[in-house]
XYZ file of C-alpha atoms in Angstrom:
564
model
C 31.416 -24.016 -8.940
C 28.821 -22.200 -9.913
C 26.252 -23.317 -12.821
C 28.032 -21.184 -16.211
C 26.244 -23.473 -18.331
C 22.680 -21.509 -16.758
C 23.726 -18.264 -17.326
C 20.811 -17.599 -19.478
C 18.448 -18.431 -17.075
C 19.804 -16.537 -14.058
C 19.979 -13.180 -16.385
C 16.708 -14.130 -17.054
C 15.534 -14.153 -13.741
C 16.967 -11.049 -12.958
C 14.703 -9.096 -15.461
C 11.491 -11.213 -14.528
C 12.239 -10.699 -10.477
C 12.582 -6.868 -11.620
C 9.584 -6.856 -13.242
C 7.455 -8.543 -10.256
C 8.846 -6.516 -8.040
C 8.035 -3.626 -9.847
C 4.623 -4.562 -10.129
C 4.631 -5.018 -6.227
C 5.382 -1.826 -5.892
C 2.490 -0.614 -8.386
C -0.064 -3.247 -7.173
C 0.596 -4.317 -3.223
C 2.431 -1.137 -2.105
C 0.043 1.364 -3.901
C -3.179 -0.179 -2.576
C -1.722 -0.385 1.201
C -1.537 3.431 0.672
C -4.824 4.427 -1.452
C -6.040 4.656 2.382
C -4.016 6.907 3.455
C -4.148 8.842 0.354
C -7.995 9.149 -0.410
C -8.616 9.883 3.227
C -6.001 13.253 2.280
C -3.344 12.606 5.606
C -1.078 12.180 3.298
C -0.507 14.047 -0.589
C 1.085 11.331 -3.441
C 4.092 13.076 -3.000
C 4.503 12.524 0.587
C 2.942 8.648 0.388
C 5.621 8.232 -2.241
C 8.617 9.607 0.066
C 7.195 7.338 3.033
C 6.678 4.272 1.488
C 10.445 4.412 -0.305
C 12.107 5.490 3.005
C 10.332 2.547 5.034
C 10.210 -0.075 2.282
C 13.740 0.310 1.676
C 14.627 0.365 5.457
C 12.286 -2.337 6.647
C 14.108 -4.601 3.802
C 17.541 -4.269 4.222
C 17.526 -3.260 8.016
C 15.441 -5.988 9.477
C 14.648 -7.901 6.557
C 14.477 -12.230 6.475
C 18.101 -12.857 5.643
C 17.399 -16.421 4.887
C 13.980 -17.854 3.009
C 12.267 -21.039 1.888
C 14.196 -22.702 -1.370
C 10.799 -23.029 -2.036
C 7.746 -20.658 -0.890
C 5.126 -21.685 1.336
C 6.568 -25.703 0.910
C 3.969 -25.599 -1.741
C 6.585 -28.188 -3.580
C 9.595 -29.970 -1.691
C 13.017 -28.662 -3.065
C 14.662 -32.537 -2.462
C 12.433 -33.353 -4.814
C 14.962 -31.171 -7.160
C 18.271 -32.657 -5.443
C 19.238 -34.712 -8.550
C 18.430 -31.625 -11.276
C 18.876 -28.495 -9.996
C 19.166 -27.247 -13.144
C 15.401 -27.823 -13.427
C 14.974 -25.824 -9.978
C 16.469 -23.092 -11.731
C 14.388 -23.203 -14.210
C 11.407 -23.930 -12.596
C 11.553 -20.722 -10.558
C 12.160 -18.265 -13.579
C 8.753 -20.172 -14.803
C 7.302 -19.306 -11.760
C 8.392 -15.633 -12.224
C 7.423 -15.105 -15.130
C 4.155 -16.513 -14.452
C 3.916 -14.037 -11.376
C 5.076 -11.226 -13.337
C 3.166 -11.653 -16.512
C 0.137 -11.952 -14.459
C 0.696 -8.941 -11.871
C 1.566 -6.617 -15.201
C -2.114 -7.213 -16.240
C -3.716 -6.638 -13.294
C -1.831 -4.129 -12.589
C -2.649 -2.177 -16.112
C -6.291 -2.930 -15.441
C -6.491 -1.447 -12.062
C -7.008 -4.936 -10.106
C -5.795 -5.199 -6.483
C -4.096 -8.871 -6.320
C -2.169 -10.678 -3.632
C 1.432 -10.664 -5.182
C 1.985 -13.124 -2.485
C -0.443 -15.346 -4.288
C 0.577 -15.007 -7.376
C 4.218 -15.918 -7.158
C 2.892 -18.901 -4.954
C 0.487 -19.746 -8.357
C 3.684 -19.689 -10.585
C 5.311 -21.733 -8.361
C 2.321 -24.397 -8.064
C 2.327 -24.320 -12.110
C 5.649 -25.212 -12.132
C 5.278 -27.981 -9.757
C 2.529 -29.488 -11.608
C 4.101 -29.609 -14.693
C 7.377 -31.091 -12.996
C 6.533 -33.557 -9.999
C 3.003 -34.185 -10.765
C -0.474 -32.834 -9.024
C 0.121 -35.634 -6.410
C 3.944 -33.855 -5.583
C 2.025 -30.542 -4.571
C 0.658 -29.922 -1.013
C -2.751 -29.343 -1.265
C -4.150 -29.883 2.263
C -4.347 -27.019 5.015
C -1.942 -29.093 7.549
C 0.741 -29.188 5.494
C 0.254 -25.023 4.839
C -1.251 -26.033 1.307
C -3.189 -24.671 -1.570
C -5.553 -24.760 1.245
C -4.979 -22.202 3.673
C -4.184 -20.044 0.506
C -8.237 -20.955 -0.506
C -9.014 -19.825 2.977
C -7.358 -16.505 3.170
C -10.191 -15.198 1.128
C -12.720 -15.230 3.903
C -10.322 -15.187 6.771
C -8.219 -12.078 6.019
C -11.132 -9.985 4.976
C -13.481 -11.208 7.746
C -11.181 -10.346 10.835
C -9.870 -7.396 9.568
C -13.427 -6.215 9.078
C -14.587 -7.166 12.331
C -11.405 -5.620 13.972
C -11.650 -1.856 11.840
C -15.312 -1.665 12.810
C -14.712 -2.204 16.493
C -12.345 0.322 16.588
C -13.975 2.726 14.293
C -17.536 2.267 16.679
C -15.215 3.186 19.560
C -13.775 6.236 17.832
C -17.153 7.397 16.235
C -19.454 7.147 19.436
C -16.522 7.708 21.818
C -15.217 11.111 19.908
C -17.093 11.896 16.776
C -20.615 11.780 18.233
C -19.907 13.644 21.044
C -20.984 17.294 22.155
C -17.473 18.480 22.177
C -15.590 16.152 19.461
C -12.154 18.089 19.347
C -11.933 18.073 23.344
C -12.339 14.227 23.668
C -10.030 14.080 20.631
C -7.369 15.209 22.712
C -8.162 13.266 25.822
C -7.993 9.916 23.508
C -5.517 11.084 21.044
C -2.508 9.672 24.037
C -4.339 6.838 24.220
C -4.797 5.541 20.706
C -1.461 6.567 20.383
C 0.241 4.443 22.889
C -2.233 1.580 21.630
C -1.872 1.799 17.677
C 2.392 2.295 18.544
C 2.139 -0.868 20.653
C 0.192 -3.238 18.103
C 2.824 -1.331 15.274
C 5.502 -2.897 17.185
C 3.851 -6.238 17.579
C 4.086 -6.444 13.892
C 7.565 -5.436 13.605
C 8.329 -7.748 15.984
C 6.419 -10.769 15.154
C 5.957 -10.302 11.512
C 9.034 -7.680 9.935
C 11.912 -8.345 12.059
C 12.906 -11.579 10.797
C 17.087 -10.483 11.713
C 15.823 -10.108 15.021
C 15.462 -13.855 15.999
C 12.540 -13.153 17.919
C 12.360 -16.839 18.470
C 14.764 -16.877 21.291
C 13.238 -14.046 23.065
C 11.268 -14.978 26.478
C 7.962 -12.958 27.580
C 9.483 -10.129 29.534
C 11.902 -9.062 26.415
C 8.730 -9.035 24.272
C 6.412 -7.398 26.740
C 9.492 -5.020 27.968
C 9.895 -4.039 23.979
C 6.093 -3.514 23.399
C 5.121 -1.550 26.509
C 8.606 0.598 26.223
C 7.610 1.974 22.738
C 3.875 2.323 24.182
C 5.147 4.627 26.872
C 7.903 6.105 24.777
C 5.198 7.252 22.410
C 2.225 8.455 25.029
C 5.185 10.379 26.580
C 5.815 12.061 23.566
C 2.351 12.729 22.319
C 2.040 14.307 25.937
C 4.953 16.796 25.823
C 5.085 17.717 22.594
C 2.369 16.988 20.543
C -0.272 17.942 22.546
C 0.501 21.819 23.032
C 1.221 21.819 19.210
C -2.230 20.500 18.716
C -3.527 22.897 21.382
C -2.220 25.868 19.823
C -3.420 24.838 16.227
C -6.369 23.729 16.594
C -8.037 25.542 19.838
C -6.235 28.815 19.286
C -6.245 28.702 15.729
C -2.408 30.072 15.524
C -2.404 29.867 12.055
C 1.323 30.507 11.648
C 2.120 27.948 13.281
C 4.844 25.394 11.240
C 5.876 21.618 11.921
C 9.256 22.191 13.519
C 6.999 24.795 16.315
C 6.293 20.748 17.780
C 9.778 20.849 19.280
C 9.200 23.606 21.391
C 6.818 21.179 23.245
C 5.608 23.490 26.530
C 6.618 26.439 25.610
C 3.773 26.664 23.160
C 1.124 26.735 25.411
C 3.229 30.455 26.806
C 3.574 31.811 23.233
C 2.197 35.531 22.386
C -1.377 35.899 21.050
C -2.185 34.904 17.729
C -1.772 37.312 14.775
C -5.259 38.027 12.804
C -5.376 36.058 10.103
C -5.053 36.753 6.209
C -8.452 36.192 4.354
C -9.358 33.094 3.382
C -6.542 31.622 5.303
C -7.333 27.863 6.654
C -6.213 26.392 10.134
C -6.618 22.649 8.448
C -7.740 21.449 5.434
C -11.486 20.407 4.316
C -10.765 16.498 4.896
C -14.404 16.193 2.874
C -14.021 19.291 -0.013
C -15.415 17.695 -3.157
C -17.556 15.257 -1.465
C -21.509 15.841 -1.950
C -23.760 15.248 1.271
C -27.173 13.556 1.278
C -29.114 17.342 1.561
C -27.078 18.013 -1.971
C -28.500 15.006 -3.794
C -32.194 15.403 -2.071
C -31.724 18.938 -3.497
C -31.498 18.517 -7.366
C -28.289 18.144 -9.582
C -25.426 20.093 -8.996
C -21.857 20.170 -10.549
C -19.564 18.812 -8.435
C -16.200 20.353 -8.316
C -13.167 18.260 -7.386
C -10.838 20.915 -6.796
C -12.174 22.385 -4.270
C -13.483 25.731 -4.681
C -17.246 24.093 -3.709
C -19.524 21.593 -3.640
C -21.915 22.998 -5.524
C -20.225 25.605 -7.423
C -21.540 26.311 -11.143
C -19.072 29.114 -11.529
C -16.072 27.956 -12.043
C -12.405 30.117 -12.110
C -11.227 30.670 -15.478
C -8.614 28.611 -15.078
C -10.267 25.676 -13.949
C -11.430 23.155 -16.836
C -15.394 22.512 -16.641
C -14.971 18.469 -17.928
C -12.251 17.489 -16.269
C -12.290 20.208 -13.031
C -8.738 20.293 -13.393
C -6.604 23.509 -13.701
C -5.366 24.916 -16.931
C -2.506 26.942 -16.438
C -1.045 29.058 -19.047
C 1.839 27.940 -20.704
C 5.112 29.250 -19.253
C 8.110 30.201 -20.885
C 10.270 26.844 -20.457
C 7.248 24.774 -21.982
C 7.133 26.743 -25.330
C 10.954 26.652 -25.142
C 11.227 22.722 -24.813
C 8.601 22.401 -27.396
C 11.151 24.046 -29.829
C 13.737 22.061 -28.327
C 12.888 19.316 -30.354
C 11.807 15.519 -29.957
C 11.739 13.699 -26.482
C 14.350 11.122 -27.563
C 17.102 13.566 -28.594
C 20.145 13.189 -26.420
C 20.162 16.445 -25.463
C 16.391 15.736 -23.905
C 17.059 12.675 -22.616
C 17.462 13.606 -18.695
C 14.165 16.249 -19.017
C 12.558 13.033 -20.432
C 13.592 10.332 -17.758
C 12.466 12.800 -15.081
C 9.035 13.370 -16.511
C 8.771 9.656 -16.809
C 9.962 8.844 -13.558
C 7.456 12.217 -11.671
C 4.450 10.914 -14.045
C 2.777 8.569 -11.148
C 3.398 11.523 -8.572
C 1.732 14.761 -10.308
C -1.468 12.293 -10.638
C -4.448 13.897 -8.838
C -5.538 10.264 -7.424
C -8.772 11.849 -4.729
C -10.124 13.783 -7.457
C -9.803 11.197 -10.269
C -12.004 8.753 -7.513
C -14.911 11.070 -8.090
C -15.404 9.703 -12.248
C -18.020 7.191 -12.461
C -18.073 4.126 -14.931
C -20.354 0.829 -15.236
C -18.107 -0.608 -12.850
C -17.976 1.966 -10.430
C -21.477 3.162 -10.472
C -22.936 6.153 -8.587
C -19.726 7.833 -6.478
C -21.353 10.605 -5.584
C -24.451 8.928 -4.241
C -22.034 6.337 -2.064
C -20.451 9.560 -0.684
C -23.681 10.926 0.124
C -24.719 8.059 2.101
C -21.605 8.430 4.567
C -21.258 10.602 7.694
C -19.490 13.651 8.282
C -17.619 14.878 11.423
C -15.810 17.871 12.678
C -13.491 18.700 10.576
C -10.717 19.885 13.256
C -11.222 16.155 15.516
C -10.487 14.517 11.752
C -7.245 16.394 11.508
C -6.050 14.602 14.986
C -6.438 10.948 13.455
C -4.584 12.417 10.382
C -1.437 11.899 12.423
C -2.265 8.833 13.690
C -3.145 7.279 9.832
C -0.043 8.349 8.778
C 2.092 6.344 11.935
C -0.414 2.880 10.974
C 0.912 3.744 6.994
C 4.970 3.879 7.857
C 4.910 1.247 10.218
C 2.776 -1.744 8.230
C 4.926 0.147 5.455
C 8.248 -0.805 7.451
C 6.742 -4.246 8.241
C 6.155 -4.992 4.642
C 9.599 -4.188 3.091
C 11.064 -6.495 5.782
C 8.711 -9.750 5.446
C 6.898 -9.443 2.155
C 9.906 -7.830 -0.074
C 12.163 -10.736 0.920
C 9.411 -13.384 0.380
C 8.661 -11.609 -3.396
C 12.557 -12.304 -4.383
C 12.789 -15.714 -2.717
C 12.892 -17.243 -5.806
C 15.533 -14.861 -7.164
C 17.648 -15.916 -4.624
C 17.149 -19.430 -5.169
C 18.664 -19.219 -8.892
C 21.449 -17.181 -7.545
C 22.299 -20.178 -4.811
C 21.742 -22.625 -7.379
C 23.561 -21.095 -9.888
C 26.786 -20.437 -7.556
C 26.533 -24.150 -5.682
C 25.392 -26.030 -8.359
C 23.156 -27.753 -6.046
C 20.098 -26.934 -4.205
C 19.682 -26.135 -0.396
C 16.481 -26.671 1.991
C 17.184 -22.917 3.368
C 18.460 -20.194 0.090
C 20.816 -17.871 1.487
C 19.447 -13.943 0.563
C 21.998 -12.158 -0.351
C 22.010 -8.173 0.703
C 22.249 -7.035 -2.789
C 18.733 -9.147 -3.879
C 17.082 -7.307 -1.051
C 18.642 -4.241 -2.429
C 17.575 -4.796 -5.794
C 13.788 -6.329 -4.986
C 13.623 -2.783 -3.100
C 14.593 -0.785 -5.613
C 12.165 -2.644 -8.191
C 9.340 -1.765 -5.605
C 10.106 1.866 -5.380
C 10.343 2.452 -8.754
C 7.049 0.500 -9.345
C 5.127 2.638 -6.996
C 6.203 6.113 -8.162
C 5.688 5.126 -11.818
C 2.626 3.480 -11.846
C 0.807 3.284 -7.983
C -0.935 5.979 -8.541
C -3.319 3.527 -11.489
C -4.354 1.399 -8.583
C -4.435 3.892 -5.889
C -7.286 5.880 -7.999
C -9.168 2.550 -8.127
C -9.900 1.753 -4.570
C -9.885 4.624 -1.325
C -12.965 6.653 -2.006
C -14.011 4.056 -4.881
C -15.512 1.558 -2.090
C -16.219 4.205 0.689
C -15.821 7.702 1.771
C -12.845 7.940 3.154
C -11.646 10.246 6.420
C -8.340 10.423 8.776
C -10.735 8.706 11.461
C -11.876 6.148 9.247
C -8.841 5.690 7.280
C -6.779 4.893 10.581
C -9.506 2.484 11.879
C -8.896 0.727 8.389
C -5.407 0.690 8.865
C -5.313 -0.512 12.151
C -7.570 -2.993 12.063
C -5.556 -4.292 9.131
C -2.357 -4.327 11.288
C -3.976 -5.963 14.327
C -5.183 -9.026 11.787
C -1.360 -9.057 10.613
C -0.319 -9.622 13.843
C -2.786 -11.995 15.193
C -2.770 -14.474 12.311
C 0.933 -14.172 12.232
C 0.924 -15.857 16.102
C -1.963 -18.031 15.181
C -0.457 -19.429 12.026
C -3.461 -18.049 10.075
C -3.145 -17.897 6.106
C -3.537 -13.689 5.785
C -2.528 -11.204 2.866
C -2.077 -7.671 3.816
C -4.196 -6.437 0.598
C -7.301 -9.136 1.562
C -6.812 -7.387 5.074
C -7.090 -3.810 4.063
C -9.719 -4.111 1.529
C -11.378 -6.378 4.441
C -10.973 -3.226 6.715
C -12.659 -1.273 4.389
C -15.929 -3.319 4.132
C -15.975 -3.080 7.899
C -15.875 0.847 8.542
C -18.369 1.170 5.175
C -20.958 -0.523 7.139
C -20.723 0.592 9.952
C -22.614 4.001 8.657
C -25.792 2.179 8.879
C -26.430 1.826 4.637
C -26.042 -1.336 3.408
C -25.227 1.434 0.112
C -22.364 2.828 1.893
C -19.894 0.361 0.559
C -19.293 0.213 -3.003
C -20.004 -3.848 -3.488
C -19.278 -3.249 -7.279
C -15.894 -2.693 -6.308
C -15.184 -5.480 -3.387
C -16.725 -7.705 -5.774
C -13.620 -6.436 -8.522
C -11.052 -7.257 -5.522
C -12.308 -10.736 -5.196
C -12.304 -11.427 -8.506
C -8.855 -10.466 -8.461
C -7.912 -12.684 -5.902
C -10.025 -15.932 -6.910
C -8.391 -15.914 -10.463
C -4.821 -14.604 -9.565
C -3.717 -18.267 -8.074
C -4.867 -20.306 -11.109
C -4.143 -17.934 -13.824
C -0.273 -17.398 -12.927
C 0.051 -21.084 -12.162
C -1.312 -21.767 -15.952
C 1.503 -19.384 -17.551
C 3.987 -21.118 -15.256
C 2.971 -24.394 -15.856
C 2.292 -24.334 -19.303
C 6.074 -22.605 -19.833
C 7.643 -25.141 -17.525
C 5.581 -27.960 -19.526
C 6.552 -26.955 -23.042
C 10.090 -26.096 -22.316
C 10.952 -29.707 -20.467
C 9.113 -31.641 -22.841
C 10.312 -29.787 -25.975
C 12.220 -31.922 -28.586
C 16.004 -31.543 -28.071
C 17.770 -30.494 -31.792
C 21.129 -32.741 -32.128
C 21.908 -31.662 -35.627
C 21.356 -32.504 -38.556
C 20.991 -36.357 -39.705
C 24.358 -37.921 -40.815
């Protein structure tokens, strides 16, 4: 029967789950694409469009159907067996405590484990329920811990794993005489290697429906090396004479569905002269000042690209801000007479400006602004290398496959983790009593999802602008070592047990390809030493709220009416 008397607190555990998930999307989604972003392989628009399509399909395709009453057995649910009303309870603490937290972080541009955070509310709660002796605190039992740990563990291998593979790519391709021609001769390689360690972490990490578990060597090894193949074949065919006709001919009118024709390319007429001014692939590095411009003397730079040292600016380009100013079209002064934004008749122009407000942000050129925290931008730009611009474009695609996949892997193992306890109120609340293993029910998934995408296109772009080109220069090549090295951590902590966070892991990746430019000033240490900030004080200060809401509500004087 299920728990009417609680209704309260499982309506209020819908809004606080929305809310953290919201902020997941805002916080943990956004900053596992700034990479991909700042490095330009992908626009906001089209990070946006990814991240919702594999969020959303990694969650309720593949997604854990069935999670820990309790995450991380940071508290044992029997404990709870007699009162589960206090279970119930206990986990809308712990939300709120994760939400409440993650909303202020996220408004103040700091990248947090939301992993972490729920795990804080729920250590609060314990505290203020069983005791400090009732929580596990040790690193055998997967305690506070391992959790302790993760903040030199995550960062250190994922570091040591983007540099390797950044080292390889930079001497290997970058370096060389003819970059763009052992571009192509790698380009198979890395990807039948990055599309094999993807689908280790689908496999071992997002596929929880899968049941993995049962699966013997040869259907793991049969899965991984099949996509591996599947993919080099591919790149081969197709992708290859697309790429050869792009970039080496320069067939400028060339468009995405030409890859299809595959062969046929390489037997297509000659290419057309081009228009003037017209590009083959974008400047990966427009905006970006070199070392020869600082050693030179100041110099405006302009982050719209029309230089990098242009003092002339168009006439409709804004000299503060280096942002356009179009004239005002007929349809704006019309809405301005239309009247105010809350009028019904405004209403649907108003909840699509709200809801397009994170995506017409120009995140790569709002990196550029200094502040105290920030420091010199331009000069940690400087200090970076550049590399052909056409070998760049090649890793583009590449950055963009590590993005949807760890993308794909998150919605499926770290969405369902982020509404465990959402689920456990709901179980609780329709069995009145509480269960080792909490049933999640399609629906949660659906709506933890939905919380996520609607987080990240509303507000990701607040903590997108604060890291990407705010640590490092950013590039496709480096941006998919980052990435990758990031997704081969995932996967080999996930088989070793190892306590990882995929935000540690990136920003970890990060640290790794700055320094491997040879300046100790390469990497912005103003800015890793924001991250850890954030992740030192997220664990304590959401287990406080939790706590000290748990503790005052289940020690508050109960009100039996007035004295007879």
């Amino acid at each position: 029967m299920p728990f009417h008397q609680y209704d309260y607190i499982f309506a209020l555990g819908m809004i606080f789950a929305f809310l953290d998930a919201w902020n997941i999307g805002a916080n943990d989604v956004a900053n596992s694409f700034a990479t991909s972003v700042s490095s330009r392989s992908l626009t906001l628009p089209q990070a946006m469009l990814v991240a919702t399509c594999m969020e959303l399909s990694g969650a309720l395709l593949v997604g854990a159907r069935v999670s820990e009453t309790i995450k991380s057995k940071i508290v044992n649910p029997q404990d709870f067996t007699h009162a589960p009303g206090v279970l119930m309870l206990g986990m809308l603490c712990a939300l709120v405590g994760s939400s409440t937290w993650l909303t202020i972080a996220t408004a103040i541009g700091l990248p947090v484990s939301t992993t972490h955070c729920i795990v804080g509310g729920v250590i609060g709660m314990g505290i203020a329920t069983v005791g400090a002796e009732g929580i596990s605190w040790d690193w055998k039992k997967q305690g506070v811990a391992q959790i302790v740990a993760s903040w030199v563990i995550a960062p250190a291998i994922a570091g040591v794993f983007a540099s390797i593979i950044f080292l390889i790519t930079k001497h290997g391709v970058l370096l060389r005489k003819n970059p763009l021609k052992w571009g192509f001769i790698m380009v198979p390689v890395y990807f039948g290697m990055t599309s094999g360690i993807l689908t280790m972490l689908i496999v071992w990490k997002g596929a929880a429906s899968l049941n993995v578990d049962n699966w013997n060597a040869g259907q793991i090894c049969g899965t991984i090396f099949g996509v591996s193949g599947g993919f080099v074949t591919i790149v081969v065919v197709f992708f290859l004479p697309f790429l050869h006709r792009k970039l080496i001919q320069e067939d400028w009118t060339l468009r995405w569905y030409h890859l299809f024709f595959g062969p046929a390319l390489l037997y297509r007429g000659p290419v057309p002269d081009p228009p003037a001014g017209q590009e083959i692939v974008q400047d990966y590095y427009r905006g970006k000042i070199t070392r020869e411009d600082v050693m030179s003397g100041p110099s405006e730079l302009d982050p719209t690209g029309y230089g990098q040292d242009t003092i002339n600016y168009p006439r409709d380009i804004d000299i503060e801000t280096g942002f356009k100013t179009v004239p005002k079209a007929l349809d704006e002064f019309e809405m301005e007479d239309a009247g105010e934004w809350w009028e019904p008749r405004n209403l649907p122009r108003t909840i699509k400006d709200a809801f397009m407000h994170g995506v017409r942000k120009d995140v790569v050129a709002s990196q550029n602004k200094e502040s105290k925290l920030l420091g010199n931008v331009k000069d940690l730009h400087a200090r970076a290398s550049r590399f052909d611009n056409k070998t760049e474009h090649l890793y583009s695609f590449l950055q963009v496959l590590t993005a949807a996949t760890s993308s794909f892997a998150h919605g499926a193992n770290d969405v369902s983790n982020a509404i465990g306890p959402l689920s456990t109120i709901y179980m609780i609340w329709l069995k009145s009593e509480v269960e080792k293993k909490a049933q999640v029910p399609l629906w949660v998934l659906a709506y933890g999802g939905a919380g996520i995408v609607i987080g990240l296109w509303t507000y990701g772009y607040n903590i997108m602008r604060n890291l990407g080109n705010r640590i490092t220069l950013h590039s496709p090549s480096r941006g998919f070592s980052m990435e990758l090295g990031s997704a081969v951590t995932v996967v080999m902590a996930t088989r070793l047990s190892l306590p990882i966070s995929t935000t540690q892991c990136i920003v970890g990746a990060t640290m790794g390809v700055a320094l491997c430019n040879g300046d100790f000033k390469a990497l912005n240490w103003r800015m890793v030493s924001w991250c850890y900030f954030g992740w030192v004080i997220t664990l304590p200060i959401a287990g406080v709220i939790a706590g000290c809401l748990m503790g005052i509500i289940i020690n508050a004087p109960r009100w039996n009416g007035p004295a007879p």
